Short mmCIF file of C-alpha atoms and ligand atoms in Angstrom, two decimals:
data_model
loop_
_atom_site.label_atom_id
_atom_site.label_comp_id
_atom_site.label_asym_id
_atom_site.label_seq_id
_atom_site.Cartn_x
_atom_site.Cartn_y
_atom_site.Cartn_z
CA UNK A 1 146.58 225.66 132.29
CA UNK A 2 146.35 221.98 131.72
CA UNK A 3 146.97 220.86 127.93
CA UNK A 4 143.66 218.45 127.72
CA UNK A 5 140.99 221.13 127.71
CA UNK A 6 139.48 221.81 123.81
CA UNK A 7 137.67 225.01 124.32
CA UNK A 8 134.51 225.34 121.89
CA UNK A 9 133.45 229.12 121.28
CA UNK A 10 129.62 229.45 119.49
CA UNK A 11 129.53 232.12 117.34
CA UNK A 12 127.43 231.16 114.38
CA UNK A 13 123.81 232.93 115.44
CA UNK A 14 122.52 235.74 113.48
CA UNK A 15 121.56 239.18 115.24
CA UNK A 16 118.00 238.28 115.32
CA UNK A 17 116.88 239.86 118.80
CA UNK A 18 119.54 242.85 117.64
CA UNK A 19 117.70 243.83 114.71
CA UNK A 20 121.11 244.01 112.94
CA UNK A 21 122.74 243.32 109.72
CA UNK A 22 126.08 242.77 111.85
CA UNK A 23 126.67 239.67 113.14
CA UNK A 24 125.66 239.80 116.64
CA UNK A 25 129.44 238.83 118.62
CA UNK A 26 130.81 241.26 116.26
CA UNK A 27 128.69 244.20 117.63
CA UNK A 28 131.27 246.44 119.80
CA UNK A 29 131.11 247.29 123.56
CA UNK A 30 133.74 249.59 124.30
CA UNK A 31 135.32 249.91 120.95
CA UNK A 32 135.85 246.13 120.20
CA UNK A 33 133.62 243.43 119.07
CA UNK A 34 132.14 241.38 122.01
CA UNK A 35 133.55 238.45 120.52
CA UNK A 36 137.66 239.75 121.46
CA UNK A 37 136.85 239.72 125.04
CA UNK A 38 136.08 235.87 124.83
CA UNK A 39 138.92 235.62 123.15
CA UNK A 40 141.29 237.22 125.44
CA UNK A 41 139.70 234.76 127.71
CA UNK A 42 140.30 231.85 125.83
CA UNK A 43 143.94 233.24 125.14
CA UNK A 44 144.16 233.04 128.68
CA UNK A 45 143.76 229.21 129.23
CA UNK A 46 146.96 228.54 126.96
CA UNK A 47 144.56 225.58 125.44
CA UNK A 48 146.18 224.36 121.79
CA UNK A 49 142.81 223.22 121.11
CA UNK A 50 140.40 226.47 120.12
CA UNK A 51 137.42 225.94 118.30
CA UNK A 52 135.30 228.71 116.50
CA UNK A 53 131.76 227.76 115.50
CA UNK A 54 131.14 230.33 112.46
CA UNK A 55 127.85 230.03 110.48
CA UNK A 56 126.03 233.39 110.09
CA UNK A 57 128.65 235.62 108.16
CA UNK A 58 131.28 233.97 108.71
CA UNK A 59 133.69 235.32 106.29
CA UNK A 60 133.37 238.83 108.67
CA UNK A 61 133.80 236.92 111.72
CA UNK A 62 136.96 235.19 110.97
CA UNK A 63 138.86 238.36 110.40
CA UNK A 64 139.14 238.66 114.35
CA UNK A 65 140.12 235.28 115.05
CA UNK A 66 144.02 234.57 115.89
CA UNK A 67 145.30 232.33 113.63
CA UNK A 68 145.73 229.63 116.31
CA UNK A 69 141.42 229.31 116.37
CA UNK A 70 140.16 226.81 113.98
CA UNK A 71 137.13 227.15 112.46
CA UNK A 72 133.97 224.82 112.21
CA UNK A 73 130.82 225.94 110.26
CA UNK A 74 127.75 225.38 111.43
CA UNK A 75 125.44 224.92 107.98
CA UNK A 76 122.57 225.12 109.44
CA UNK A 77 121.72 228.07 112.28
CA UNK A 78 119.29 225.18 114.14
CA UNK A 79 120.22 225.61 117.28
CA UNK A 80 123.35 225.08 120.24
CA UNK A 81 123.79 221.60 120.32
CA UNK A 82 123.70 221.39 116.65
CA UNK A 83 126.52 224.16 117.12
CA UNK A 84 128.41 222.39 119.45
CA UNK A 85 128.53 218.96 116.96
CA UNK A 86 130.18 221.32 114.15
CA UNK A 87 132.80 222.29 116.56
CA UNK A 88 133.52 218.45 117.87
CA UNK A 89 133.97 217.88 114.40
CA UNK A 90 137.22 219.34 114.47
CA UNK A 91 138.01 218.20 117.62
CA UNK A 92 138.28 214.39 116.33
CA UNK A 93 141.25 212.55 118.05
CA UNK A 94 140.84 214.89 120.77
CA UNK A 95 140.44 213.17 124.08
CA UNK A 96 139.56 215.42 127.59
CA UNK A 97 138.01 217.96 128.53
CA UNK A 98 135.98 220.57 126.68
CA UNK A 99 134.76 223.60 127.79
CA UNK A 100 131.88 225.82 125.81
CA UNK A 101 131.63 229.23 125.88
CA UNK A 102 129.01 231.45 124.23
CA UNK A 103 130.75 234.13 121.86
CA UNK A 104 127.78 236.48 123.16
CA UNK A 105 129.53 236.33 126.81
CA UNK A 106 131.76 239.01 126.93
CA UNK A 107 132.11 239.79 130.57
CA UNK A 108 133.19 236.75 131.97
CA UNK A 109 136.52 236.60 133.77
CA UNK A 110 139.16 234.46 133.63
CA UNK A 111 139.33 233.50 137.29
CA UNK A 112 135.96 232.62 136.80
CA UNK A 113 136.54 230.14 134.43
CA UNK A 114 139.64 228.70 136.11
CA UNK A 115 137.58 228.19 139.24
CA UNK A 116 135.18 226.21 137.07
CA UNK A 117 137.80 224.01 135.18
CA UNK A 118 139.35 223.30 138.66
CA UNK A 119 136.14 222.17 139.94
CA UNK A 120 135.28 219.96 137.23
CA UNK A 121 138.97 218.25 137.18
CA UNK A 122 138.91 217.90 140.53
CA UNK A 123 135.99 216.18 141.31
CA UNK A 124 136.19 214.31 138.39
CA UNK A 125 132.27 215.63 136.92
CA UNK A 126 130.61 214.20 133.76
CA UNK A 127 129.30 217.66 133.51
CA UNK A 128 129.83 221.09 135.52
CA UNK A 129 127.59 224.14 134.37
CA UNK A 130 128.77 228.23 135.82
CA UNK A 131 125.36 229.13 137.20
CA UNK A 132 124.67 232.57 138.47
CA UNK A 133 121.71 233.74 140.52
CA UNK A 134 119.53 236.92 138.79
CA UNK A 135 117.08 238.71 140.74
CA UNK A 136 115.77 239.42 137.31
CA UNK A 137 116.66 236.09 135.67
CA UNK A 138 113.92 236.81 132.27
CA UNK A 139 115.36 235.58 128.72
CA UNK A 140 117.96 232.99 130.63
CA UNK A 141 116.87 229.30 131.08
CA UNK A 142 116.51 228.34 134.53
CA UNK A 143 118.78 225.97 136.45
CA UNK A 144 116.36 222.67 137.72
CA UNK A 145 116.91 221.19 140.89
CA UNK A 146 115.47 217.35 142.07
CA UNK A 147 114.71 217.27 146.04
CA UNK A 148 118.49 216.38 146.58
CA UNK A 149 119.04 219.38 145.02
CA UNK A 150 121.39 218.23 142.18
CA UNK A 151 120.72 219.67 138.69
CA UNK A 152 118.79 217.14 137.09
CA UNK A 153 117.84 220.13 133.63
CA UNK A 154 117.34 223.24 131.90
CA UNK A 155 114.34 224.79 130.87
CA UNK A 156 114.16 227.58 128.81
CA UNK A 157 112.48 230.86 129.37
CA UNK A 158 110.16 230.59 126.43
CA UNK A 159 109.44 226.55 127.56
CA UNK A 160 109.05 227.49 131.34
CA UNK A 161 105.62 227.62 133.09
CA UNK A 162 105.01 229.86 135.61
CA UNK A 163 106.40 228.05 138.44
CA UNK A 164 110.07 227.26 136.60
CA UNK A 165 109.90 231.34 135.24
CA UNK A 166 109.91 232.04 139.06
CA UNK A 167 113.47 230.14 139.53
CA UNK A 168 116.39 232.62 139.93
CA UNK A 169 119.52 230.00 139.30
CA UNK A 170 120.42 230.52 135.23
CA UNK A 171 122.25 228.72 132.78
CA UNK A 172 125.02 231.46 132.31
CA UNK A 173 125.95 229.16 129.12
CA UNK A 174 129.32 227.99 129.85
CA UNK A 175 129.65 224.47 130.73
CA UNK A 176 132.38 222.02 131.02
CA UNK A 177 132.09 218.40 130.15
CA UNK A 178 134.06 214.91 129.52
CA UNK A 179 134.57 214.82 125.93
CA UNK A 180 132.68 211.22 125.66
CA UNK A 181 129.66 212.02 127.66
CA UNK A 182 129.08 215.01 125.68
CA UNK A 183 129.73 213.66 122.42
CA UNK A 184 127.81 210.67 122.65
CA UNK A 185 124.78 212.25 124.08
CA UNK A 186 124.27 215.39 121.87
CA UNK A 187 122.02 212.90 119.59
CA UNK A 188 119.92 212.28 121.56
CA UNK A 189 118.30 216.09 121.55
CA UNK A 190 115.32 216.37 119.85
CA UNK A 191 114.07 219.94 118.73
CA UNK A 192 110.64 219.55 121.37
CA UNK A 193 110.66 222.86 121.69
CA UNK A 194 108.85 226.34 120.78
CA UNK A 195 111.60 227.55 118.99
CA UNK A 196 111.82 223.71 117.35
CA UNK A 197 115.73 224.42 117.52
CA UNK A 198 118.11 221.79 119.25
CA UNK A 199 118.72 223.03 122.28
CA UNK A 200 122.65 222.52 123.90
CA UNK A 201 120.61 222.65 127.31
CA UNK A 202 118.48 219.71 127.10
CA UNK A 203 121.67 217.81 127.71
CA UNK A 204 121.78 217.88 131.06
CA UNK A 205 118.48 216.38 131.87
CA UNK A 206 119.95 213.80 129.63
CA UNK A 207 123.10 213.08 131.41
CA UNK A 208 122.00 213.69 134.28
CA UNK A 209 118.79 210.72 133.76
CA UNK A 210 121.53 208.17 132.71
CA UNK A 211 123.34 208.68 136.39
CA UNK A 212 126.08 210.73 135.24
CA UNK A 213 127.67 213.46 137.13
CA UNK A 214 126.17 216.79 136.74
CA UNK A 215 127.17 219.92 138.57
CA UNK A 216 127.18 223.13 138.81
CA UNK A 217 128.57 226.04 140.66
CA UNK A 218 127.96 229.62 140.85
CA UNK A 219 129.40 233.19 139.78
CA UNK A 220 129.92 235.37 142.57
CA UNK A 221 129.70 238.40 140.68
CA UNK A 222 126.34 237.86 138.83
CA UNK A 223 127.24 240.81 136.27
CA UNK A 224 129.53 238.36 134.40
CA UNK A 225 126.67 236.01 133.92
CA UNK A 226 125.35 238.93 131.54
CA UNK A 227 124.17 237.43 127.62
CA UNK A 228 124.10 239.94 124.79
CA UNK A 229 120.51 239.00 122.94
CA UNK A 230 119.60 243.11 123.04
CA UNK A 231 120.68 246.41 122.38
CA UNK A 232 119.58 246.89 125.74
CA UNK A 233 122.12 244.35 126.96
CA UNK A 234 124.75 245.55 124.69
CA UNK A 235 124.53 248.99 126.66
CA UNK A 236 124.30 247.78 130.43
CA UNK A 237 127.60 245.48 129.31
CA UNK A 238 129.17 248.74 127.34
CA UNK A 239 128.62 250.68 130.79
CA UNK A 240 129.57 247.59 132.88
CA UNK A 241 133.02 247.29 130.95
CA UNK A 242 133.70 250.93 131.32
CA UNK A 243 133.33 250.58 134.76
CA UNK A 244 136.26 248.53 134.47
CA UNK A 245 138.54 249.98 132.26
CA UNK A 246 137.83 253.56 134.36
CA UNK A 247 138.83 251.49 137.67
CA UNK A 248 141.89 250.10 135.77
CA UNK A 249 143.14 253.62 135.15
CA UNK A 250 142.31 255.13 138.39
CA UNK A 251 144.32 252.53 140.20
CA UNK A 252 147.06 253.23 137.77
CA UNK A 253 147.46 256.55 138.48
CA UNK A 254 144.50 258.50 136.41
CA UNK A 255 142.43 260.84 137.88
CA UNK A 256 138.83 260.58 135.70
CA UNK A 257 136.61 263.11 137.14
CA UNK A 258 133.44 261.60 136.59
CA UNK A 259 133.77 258.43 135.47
CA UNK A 260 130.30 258.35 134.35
CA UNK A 261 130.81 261.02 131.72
CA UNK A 262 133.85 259.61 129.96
CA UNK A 263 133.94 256.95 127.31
CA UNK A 264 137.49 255.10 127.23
CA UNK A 265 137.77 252.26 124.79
CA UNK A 266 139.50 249.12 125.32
CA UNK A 267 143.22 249.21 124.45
CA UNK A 268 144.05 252.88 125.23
CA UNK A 269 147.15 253.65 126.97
CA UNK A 270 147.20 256.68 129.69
CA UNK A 271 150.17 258.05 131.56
CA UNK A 272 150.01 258.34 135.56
CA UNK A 273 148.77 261.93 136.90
CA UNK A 274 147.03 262.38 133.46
CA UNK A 275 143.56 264.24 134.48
CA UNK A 276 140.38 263.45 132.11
CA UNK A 277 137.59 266.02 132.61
CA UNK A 278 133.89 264.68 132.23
CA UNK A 279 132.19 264.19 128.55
CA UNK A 280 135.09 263.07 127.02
CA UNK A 281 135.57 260.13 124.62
CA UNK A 282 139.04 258.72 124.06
CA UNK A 283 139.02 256.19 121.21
CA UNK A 284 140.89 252.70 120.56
CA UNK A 285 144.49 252.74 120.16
CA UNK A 286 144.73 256.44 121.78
CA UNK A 287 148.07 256.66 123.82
CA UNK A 288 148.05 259.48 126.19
CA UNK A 289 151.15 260.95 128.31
CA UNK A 290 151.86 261.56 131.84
CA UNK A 291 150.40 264.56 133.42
CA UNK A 292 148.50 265.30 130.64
CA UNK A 293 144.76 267.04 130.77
CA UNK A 294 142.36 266.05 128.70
CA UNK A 295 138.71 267.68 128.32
CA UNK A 296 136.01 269.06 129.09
CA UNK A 297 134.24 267.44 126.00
CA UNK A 298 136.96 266.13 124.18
CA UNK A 299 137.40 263.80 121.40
CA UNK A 300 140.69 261.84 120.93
CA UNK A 301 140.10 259.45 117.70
CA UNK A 302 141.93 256.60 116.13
CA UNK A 303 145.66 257.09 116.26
CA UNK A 304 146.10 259.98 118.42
CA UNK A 305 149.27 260.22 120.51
CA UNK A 306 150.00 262.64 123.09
CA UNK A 307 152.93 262.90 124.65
CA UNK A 308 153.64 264.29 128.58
CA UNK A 309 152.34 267.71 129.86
CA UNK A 310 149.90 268.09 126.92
CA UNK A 311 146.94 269.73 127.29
CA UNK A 312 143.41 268.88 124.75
CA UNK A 313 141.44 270.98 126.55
CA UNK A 314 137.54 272.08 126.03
CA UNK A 315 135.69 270.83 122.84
CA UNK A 316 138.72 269.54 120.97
CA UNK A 317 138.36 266.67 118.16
CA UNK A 318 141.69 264.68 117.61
CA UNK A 319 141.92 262.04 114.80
CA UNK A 320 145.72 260.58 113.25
CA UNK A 321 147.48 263.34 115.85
CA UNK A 322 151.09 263.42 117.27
CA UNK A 323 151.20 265.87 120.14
CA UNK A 324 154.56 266.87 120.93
CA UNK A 325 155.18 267.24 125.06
CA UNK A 326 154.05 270.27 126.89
CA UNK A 327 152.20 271.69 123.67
CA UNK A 328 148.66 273.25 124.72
CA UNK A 329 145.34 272.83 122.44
CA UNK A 330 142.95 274.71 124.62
CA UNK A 331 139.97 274.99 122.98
CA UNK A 332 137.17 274.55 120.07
CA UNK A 333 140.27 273.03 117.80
CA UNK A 334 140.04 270.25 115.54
CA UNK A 335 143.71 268.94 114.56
CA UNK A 336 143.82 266.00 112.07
CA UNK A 337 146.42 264.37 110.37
CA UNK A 338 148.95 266.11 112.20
CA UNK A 339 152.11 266.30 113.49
CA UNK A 340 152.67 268.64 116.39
CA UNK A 341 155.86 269.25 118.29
CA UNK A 342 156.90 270.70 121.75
CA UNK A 343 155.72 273.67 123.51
CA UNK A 344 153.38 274.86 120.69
CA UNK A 345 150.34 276.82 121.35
CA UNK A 346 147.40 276.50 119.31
CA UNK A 347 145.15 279.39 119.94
CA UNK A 348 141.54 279.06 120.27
CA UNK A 349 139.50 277.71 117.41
CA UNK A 350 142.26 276.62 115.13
CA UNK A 351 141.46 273.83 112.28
CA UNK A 352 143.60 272.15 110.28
CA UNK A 353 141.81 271.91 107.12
CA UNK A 354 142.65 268.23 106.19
CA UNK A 355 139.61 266.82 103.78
CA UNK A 356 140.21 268.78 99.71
CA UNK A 357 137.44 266.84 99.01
CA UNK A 358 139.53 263.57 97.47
CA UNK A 359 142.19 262.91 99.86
CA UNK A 360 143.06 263.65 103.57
CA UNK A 361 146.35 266.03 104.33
CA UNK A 362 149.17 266.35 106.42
CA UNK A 363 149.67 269.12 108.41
CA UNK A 364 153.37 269.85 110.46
CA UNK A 365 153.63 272.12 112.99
CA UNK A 366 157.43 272.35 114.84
CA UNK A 367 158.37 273.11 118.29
CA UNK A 368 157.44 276.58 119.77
CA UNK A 369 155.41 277.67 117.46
CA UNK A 370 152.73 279.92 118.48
CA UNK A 371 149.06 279.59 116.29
CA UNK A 372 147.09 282.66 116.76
CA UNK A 373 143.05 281.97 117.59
CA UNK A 374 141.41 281.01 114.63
CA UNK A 375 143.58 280.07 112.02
CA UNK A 376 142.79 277.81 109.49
CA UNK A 377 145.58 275.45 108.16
CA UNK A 378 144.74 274.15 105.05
CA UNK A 379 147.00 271.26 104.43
CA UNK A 380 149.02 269.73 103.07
CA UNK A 381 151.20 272.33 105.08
CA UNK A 382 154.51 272.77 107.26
CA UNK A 383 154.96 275.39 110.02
CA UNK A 384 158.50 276.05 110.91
CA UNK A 385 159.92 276.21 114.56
CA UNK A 386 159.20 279.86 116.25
CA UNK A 387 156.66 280.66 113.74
CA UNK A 388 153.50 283.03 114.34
CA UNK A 389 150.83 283.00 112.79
CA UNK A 390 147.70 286.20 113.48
CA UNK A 391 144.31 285.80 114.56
CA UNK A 392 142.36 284.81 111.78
CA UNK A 393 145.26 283.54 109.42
CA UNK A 394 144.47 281.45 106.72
CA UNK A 395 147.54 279.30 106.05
CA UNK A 396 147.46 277.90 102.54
CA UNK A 397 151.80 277.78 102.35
CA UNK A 398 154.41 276.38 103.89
CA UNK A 399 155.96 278.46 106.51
CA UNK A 400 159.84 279.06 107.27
CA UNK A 401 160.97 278.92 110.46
CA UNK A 402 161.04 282.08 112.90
CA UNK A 403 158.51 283.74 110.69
CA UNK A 404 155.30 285.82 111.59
CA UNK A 405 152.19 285.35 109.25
CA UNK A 406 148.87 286.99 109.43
CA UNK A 407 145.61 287.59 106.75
CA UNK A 408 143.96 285.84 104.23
CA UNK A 409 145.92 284.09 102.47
CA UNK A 410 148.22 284.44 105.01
CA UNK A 411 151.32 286.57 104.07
CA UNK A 412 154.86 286.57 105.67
CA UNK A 413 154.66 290.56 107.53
CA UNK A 414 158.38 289.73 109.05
CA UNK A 415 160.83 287.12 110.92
CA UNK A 416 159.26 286.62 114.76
CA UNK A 417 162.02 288.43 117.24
CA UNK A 418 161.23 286.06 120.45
CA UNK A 419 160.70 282.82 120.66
CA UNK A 420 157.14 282.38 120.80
CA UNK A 421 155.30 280.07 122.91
CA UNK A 422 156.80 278.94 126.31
C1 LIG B 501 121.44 230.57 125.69
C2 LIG B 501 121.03 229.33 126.49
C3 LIG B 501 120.37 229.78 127.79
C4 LIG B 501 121.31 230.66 128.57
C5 LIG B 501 121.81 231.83 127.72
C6 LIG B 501 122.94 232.55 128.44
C7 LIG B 501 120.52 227.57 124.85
C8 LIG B 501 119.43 226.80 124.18
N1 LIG B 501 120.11 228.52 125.70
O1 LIG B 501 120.25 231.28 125.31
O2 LIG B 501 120.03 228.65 128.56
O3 LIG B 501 120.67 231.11 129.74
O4 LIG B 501 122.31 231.39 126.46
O5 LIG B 501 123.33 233.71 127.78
O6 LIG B 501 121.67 227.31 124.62
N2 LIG B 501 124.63 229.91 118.36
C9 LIG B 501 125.21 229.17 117.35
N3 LIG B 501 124.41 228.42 116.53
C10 LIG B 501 123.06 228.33 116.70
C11 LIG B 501 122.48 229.11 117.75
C12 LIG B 501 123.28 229.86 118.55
O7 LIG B 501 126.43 229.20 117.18
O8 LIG B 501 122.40 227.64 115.91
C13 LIG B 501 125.50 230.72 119.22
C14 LIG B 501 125.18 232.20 119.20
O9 LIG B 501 125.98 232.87 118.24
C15 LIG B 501 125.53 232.64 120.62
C16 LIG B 501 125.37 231.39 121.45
O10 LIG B 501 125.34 230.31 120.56
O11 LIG B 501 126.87 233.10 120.73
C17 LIG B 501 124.10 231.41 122.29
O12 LIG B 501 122.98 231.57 121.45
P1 LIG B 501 121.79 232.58 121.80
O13 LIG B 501 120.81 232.55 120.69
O14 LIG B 501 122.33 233.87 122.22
O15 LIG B 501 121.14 231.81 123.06
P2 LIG B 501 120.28 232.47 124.23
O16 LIG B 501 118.89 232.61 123.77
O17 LIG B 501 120.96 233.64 124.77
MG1 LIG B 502 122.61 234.74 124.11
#
């Protein structure tokens, strides 16, 4: 993308509509904060000129940011504009373009964005504003139009009368301007307002009284217009970005059953002819095999690998897994902190016991080893290739390879004569 565009991200506002001690662009739609998606976006313009506007807990917001961001605090949460002048402030020597995006705008895509840089270069506009048309267009200011039609301001919902309420052209929030016009006219906003904030809107009827350029154009998709003020909105985007993340997998190769029913977070990996069975939640940073099945009602946590051919079947709960190939976990099992090899089977209703009450343990479990239904593991423990353990085993040793267990504790009753398991 072209090198003179200074991207400004706002990110200083508290959670106030949220009800929330967690600052609102860090609150998570599909396993990430809202703020990394307009990142990625950012990332995606190649700009060497990234802005972060941090004010309301900032030191927690920084911890996402790539070190290539720089940060400008806002002091005082008093509005956008006033935003929007901390972040210009480390912009100084910067001459161009500059494009603002709202950290609370998480489902915006880059094509989007490119269309509206490309339209602003090209026909050379003071300012150019992504507007998106909302048959329900409540909480968003409202795109004005003079006779001519050109945008001439922006009211906002709580300033609009009845008549401007009834417009259905928004202010999606991401605008592009000339670096002059916009710097040189944010003073002029005044906080005449019912909020008495200084409103980053007001500068278009500003720009656009003094004869300078003002356009806008619109989002196809109106879904990418969406703002996060609400826990309401923080669920229709969280179902809206599942949407595509299930899509992305099922035209890689995944079949998800009901994609209504399952819950994968951003940044999972899943092998081609993998099948996920509804009410199933697979967690960030899950990688998952080929041909693998996964569910009814599973639960794959943080740092859960399975390799190919595995099977998590009904009601399992993975957390800090390996899951050697072709090794079957059928049901009710909970395996944590493990490390599983090939072709083992767990029976039903196995549990590694991995919580004494202090610290978390590792269980091992080698290749072909067969776990009768049942057993409990209490780590930290190691299972030796070809083992067997009974129904109902309570594992509190180590166990040697090709070795049959059973009770409670279990006890060694004699070495296994087949090789157990597949
Ligand atoms: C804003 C727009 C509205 C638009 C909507 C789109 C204004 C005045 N209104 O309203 O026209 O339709 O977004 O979603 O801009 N922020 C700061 N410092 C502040 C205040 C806000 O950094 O002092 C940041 C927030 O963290 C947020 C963004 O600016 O990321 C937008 O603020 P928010 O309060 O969400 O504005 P909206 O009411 O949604
Ligand atoms: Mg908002």
């Amino acid at each position: 993308m072209k090198k003179d565009i200074a991207v400004i991200i706002l990110a200083a506002g508290k959670s106030t509509r949220m009800k929330s001690e967690v600052p609102k662009v860090l609150h998570s739609i599909c396993g990430r904060p809202m703020l990394g998606y307009v990142l990625d976006l950012v990332a995606s313009l190649k700009s060497r000129h990234v802005v972060a506007v941090l004010g309301h807990k900032q030191e927690l917001v920084r911890k996402i940011l790539p070190k290539s961001v720089k940060i400008a605090i806002q002091k005082n949460l008093i509005g956008t504009a006033d935003a929007v002048k901390a972040g210009l402030s480390a912009l100084k020597g910067f001459k161009g373009t500059v494009l603002l995006l709202y950290g609370d705008n998480p489902l915006l895509k880059d094509k989007t964005l490119k269309k509206l840089i490309d339209y602003h270069l090209k026909n050379n506009v003071d300012a150019t504003l992504l507007t998106a048309h909302l048959k329900k267009p409540a909480g968003y200011g409202r795109i004005m139009r003079d006779k001519c039609f050109n945008i001439c301001g922006i009211v906002e919902e709580k300033d609009a009368d009845e008549v401007q309420k009834d417009i259905k052209e928004i202010n999606t929030g991401i605008m592009v301007f000339k670096k002059d016009k916009l710097e040189e006219n944010l003073k002029y906003i005044r906080p005449n307002n019912l909020k008495k904030e200084y409103y980053l809107t007001d500068i278009v009827e500003i720009l656009a009284k003094k004869g300078y350029l003002v356009d806008g154009i619109k989002v196809e998709d109106a879904q990418e217009a969406l703002g996060i003020n609400t826990r309401k909105e923080l669920a229709q985007a969280g179902s809206l970005m599942q949407t595509r993340i299930n899509d992305k997998f099922m035209q890689a190769g995944v079949t998800i059953m009901d994609p209504k029913s399952t819950f994968i977070n951003f940044g999972t990996k899943i092998g081609s002819d993998t099948k996920i069975y509804p009410f199933t939640v697979i967690e960030r940073g899950v990688k998952i095999g080929k041909r693998c099945s996964v569910g009814p009602f599973a639960h794959l946590r943080e740092n859960v690998e399975l390799k190919d051919d595995v099977t998590a079947g009904n009601f399992i709960e993975m957390v800090r897994a390996k899951i050697g190939s072709k090794t079957l976990v059928k049901h009710f099992s909970y395996i944590g902190d493990s490390t599983l090899g090939s072709n083992v089977n767990i029976g039903a209703g196995t549990v590694t016991a991995n919580f004494d009450g202090i610290r978390k343990n590792n269980t091992i479990i080698k290749d072909n080893v067969n776990i009768g239904s049942d057993t409990i593991i209490v780590a930290p423990a190691k299972i030796g290739k070809f083992a067997v353990t009974g129904a109902g085993s309570v594992v509190t040793k180590n166990i040697p390879d090709k070795t049959v267990v059973a009770g409670v504790p279990a006890r060694i009753l004699r070495k296994s004569v087949f090789p157990a398991g597949r």
